[in-house]
PDB file of C-alpha atoms in Angstrom:
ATOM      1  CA  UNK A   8      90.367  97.795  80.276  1.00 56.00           C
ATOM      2  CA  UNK A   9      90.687  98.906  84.046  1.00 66.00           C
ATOM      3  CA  UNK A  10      90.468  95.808  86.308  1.00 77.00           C
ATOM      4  CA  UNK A  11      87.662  96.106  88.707  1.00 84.00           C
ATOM      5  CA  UNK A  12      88.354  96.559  92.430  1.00 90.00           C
ATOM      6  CA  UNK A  13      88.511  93.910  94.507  1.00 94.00           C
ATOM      7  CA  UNK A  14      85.486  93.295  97.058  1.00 95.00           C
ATOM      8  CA  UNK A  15      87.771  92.815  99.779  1.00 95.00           C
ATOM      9  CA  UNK A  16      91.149  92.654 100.952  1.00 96.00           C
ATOM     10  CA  UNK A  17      91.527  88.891 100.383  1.00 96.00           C
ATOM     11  CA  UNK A  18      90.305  88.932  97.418  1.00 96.00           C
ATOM     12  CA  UNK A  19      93.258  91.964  96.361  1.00 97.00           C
ATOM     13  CA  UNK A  20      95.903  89.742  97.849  1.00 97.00           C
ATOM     14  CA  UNK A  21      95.013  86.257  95.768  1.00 97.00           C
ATOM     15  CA  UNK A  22      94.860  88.640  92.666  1.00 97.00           C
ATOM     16  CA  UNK A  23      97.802  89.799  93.713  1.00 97.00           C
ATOM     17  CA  UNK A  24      99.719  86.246  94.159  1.00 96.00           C
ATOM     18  CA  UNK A  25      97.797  85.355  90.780  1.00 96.00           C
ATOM     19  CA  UNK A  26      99.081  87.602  88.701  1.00 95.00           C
ATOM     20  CA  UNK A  27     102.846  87.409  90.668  1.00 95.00           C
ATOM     21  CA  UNK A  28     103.246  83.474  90.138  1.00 91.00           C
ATOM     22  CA  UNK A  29     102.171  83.790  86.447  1.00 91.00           C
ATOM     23  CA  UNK A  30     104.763  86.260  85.716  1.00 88.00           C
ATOM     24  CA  UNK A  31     107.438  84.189  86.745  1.00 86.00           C
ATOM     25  CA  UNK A  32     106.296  80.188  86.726  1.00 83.00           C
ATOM     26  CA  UNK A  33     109.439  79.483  88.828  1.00 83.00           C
ATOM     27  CA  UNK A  34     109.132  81.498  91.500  1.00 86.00           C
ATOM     28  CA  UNK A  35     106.712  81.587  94.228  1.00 92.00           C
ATOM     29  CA  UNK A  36     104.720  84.270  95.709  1.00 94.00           C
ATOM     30  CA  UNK A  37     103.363  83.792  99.442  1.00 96.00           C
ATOM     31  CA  UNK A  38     101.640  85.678 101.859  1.00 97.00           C
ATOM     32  CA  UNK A  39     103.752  87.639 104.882  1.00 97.00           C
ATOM     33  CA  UNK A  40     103.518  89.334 108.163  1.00 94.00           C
ATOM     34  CA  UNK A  41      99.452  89.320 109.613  1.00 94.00           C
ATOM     35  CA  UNK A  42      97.848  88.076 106.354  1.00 94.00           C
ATOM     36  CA  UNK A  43     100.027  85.236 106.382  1.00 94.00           C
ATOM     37  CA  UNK A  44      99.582  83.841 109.709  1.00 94.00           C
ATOM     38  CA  UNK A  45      95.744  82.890 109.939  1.00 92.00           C
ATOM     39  CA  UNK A  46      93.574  84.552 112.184  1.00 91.00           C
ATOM     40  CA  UNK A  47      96.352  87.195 112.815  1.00 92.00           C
ATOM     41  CA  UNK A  48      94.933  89.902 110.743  1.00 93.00           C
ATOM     42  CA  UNK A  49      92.598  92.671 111.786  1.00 94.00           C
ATOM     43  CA  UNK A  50      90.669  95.506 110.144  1.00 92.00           C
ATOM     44  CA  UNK A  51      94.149  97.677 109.319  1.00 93.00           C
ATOM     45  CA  UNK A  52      96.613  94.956 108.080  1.00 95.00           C
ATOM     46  CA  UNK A  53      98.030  95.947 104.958  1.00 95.00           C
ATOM     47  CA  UNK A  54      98.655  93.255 102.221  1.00 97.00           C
ATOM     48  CA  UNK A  55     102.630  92.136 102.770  1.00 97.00           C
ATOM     49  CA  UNK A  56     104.406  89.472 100.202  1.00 97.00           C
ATOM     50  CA  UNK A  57     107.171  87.590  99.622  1.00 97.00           C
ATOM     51  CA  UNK A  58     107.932  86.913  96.495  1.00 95.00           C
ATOM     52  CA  UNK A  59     111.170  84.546  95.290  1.00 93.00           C
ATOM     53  CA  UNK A  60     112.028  84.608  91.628  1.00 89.00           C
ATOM     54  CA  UNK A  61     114.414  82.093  90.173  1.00 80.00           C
ATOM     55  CA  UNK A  62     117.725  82.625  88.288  1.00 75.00           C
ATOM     56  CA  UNK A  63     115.821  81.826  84.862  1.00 73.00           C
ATOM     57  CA  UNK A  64     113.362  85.387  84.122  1.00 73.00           C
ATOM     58  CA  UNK A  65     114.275  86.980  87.518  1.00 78.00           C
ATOM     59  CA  UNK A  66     115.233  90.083  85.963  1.00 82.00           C
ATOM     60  CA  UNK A  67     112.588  90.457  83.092  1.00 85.00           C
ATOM     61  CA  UNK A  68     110.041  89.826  86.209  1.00 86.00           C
ATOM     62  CA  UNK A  69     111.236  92.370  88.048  1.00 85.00           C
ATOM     63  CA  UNK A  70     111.537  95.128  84.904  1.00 87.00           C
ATOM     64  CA  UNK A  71     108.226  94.530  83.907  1.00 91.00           C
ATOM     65  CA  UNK A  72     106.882  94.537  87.840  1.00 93.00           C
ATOM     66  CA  UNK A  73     104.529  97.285  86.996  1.00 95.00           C
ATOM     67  CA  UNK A  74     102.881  95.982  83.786  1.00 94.00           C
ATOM     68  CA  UNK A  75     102.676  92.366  85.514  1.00 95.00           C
ATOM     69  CA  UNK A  76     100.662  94.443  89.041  1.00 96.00           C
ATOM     70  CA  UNK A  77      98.341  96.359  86.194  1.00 95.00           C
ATOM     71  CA  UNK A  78      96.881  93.734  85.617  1.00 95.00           C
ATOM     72  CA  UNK A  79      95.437  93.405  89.534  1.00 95.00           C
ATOM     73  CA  UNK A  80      94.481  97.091  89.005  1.00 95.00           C
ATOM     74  CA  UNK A  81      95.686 100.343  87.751  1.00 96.00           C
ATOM     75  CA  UNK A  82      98.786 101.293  90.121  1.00 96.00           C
ATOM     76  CA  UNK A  83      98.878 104.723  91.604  1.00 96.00           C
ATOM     77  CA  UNK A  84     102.265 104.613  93.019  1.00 97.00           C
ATOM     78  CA  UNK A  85     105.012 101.943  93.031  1.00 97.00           C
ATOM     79  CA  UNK A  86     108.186 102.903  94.859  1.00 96.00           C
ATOM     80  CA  UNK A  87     111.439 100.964  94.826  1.00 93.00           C
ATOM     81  CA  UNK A  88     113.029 101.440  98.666  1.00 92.00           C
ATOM     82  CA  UNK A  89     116.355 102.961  98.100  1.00 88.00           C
ATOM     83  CA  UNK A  90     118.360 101.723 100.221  1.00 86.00           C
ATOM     84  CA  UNK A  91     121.063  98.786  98.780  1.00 76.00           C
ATOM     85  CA  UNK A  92     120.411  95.167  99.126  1.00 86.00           C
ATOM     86  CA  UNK A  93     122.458  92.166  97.463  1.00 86.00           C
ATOM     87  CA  UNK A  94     119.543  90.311  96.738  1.00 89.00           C
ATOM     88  CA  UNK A  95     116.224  92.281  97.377  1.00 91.00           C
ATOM     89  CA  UNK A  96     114.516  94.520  96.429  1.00 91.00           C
ATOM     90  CA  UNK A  97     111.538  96.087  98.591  1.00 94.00           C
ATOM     91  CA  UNK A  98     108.696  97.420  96.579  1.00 95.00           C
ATOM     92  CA  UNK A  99     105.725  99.779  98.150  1.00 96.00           C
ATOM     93  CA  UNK A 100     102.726  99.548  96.082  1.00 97.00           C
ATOM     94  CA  UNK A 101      99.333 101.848  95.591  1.00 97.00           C
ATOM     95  CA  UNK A 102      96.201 100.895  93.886  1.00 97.00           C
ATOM     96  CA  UNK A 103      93.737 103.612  92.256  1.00 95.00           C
ATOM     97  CA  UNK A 104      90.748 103.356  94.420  1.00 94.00           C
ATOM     98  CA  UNK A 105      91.902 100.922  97.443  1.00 95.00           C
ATOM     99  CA  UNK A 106      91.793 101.909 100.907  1.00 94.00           C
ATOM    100  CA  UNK A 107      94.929 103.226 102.151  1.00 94.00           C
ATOM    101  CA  UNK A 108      94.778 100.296 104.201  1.00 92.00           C
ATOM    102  CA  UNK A 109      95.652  98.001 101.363  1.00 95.00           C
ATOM    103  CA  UNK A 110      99.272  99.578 100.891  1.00 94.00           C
ATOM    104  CA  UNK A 111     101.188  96.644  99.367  1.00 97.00           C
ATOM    105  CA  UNK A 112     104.642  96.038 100.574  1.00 97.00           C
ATOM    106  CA  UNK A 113     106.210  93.728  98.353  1.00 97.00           C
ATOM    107  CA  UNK A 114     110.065  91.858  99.253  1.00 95.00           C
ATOM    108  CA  UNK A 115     111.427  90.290  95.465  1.00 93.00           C
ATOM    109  CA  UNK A 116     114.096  87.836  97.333  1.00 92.00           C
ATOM    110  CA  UNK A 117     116.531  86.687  94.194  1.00 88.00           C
ATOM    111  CA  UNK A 118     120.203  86.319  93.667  1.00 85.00           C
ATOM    112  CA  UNK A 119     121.550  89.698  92.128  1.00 83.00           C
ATOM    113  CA  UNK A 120     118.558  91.257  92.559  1.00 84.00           C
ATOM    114  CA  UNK A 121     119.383  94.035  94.694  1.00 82.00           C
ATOM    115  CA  UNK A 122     120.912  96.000  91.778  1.00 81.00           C
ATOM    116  CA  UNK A 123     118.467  95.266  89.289  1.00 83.00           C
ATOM    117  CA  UNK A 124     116.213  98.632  88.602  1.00 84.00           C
ATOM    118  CA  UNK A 125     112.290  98.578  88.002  1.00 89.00           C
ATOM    119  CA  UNK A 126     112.493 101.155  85.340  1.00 87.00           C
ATOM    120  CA  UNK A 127     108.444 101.621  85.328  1.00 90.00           C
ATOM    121  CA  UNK A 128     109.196 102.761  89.220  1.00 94.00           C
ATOM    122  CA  UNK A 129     107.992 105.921  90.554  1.00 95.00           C
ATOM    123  CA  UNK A 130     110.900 108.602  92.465  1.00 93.00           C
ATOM    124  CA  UNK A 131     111.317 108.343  95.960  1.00 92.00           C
ATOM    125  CA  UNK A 132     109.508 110.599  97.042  1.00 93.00           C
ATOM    126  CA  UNK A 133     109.937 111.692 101.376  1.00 94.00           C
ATOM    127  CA  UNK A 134     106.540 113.527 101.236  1.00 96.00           C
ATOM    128  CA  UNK A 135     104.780 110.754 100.458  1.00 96.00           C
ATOM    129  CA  UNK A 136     107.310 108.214 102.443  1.00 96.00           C
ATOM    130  CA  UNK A 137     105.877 110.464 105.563  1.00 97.00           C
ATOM    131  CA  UNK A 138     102.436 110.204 104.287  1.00 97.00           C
ATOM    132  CA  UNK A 139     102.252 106.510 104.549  1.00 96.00           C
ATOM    133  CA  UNK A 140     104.033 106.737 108.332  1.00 97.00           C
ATOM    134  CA  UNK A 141     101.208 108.572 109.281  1.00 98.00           C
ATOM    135  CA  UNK A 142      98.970 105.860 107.996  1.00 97.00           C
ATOM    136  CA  UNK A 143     101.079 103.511 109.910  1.00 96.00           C
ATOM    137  CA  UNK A 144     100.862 105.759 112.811  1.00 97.00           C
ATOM    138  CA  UNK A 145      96.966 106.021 112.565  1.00 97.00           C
ATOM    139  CA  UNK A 146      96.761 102.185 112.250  1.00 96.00           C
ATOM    140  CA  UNK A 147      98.760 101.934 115.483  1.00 96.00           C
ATOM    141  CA  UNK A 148      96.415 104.285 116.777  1.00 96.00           C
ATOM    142  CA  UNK A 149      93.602 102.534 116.481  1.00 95.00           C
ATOM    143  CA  UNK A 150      95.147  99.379 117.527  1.00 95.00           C
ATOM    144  CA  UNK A 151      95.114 101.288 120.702  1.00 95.00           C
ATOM    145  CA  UNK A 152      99.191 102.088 121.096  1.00 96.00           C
ATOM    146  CA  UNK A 153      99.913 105.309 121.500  1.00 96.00           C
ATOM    147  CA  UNK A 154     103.202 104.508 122.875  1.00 96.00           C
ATOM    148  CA  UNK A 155     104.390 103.195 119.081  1.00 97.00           C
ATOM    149  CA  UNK A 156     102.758 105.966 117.292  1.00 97.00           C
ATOM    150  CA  UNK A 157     104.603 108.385 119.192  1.00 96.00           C
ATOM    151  CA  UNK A 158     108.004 106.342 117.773  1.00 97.00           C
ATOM    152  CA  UNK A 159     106.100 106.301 114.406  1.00 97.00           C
ATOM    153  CA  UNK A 160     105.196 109.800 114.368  1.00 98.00           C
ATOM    154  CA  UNK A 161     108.474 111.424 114.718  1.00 97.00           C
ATOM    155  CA  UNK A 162     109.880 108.728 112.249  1.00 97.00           C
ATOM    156  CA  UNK A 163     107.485 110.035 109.935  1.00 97.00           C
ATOM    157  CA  UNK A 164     108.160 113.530 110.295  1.00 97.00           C
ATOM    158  CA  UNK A 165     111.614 113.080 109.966  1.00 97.00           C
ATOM    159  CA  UNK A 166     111.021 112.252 106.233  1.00 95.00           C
ATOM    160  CA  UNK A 167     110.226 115.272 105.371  1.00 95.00           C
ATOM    161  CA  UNK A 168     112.818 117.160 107.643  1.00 95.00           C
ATOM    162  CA  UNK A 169     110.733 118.349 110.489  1.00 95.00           C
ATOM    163  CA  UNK A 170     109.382 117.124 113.788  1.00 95.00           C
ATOM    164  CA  UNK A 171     106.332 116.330 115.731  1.00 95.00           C
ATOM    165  CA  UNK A 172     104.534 119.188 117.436  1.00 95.00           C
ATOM    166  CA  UNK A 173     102.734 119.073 120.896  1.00 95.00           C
ATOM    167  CA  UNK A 174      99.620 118.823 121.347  1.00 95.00           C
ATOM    168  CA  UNK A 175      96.994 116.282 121.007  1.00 96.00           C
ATOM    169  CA  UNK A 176      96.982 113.428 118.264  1.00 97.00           C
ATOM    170  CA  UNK A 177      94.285 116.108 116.028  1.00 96.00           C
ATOM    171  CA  UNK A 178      96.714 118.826 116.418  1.00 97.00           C
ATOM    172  CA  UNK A 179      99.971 116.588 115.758  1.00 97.00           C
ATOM    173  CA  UNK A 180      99.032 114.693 112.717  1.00 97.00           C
ATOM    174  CA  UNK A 181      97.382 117.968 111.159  1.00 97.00           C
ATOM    175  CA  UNK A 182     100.719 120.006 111.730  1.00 97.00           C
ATOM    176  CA  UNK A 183     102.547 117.041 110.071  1.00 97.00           C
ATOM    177  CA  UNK A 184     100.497 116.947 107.013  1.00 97.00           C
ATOM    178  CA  UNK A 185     100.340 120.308 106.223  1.00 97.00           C
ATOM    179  CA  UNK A 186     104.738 120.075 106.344  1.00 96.00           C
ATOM    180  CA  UNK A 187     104.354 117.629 104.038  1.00 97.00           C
ATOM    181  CA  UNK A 188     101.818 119.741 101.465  1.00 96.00           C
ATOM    182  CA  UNK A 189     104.059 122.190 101.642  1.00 95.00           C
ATOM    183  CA  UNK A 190     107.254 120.925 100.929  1.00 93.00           C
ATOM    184  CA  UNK A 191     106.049 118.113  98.393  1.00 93.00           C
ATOM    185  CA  UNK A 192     103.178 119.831  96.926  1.00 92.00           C
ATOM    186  CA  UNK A 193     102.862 116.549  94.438  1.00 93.00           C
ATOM    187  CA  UNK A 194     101.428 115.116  97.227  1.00 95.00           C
ATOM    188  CA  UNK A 195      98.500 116.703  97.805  1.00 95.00           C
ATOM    189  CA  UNK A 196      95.474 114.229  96.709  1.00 96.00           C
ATOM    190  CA  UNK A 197      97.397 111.812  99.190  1.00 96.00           C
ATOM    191  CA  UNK A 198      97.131 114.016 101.784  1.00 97.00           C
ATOM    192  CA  UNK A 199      94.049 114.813 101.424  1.00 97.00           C
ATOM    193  CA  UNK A 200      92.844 111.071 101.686  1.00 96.00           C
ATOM    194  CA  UNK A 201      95.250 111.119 104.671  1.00 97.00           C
ATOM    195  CA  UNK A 202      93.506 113.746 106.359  1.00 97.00           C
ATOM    196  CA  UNK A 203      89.901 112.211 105.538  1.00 96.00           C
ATOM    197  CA  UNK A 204      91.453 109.100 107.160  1.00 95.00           C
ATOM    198  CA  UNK A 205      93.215 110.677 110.294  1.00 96.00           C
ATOM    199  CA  UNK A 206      89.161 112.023 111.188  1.00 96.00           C
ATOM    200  CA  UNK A 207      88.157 108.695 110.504  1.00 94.00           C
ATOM    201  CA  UNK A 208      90.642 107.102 113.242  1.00 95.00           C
ATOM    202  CA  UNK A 209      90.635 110.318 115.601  1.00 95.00           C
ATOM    203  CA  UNK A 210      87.347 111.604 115.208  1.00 88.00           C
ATOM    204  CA  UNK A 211      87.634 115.273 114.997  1.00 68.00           C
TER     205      UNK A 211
END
């Protein structure tokens, strides 16, 4: 049975550090970044965690990371950064039907654990790596900081091998997104929603 969504953004992160301290008794699963200092968050604070898994189960909790978050809600895309750490891994998660807002990024802190593989984990993908920077980019954006999104922006666009046109915000994050639905044409329900959410932010 498909969990139902959550009625707000607290209520997805305690499911979330429900479901994570069950898994794994030992560990311990905390809030990070804005959510976790109170009062800090605002309207476009994605959901960011911490979670420390003992020696005992620390690898069975990571390899069965995706059944364990299915049960919060059915999990559109869960990607495993690639990039080597002893004893982390960094995990981006998706839920069918949250905001785009609500992108989980998840840090599993435990000895060994950086070469320990989530075999449920989706590919890398760069197209939608650059999708989610211009998310990022649109949050900063209407955080009013145009100076970051410009960093975040190009970062973005480098993803997917290209860069940043001129021209107004409009003009550069629509250039950017069609790159990306052309090289990674997987991506295109994402970048749809991306688009719908760029004319949210920038209004045209």
């Amino acid at each position: 049975m498909t969990a139902p969504l959550p009625a707000s953004r607290d209520e997805a992160a305690a499911l979330l550090l429900e479901v994570l301290g069950a898994s794994c008794p030992t560990g311990a699963a905390r809030l990070i970044g804005s959510m976790g200092v109170p009062g800090a968050a605002d309207a476009w604070s994605d959901i960011d965690l911490r979670w420390t898994v003992g020696p005992e189960g620390a690898e069975d909790a990571l390899r069965s990371l995706r059944p364990t978050l299915e049960r919060v809600g059915t999990v559109e895309s869960l990607r495993v950064d690639p990039e080597p750490r002893a004893d982390l891994r960094l995990v981006f998660v998706r839920f069918q039907g949250w905001p785009l807002w609500w992108r989980v990024d998840l840090e599993v802190h435990g000895q060994g654990l950086g070469s320990v593989d989530v075999p449920d984990a989706d590919p890398w993908s760069p197209g939608e790596s650059a999708c989610m920077g211009v998310v990022v980019t649109l949050k900063t954006l209407a955080r009013q900081r145009p100076a970051d999104a410009e960093e975040q922006l190009a970062h973005a666009a480098a993803r997917v091998g290209t860069t940043v046109v001129a021209g107004p915000w409009t003009v550069r994050v629509g250039s950017l997104l069609d790159e990306v639905a052309a090289r990674s044409p997987g991506t295109a329900d994402l970048v749809a929603r991306t688009r719908r959410l760029a004319r949210e932010v920038l209004g045209a």
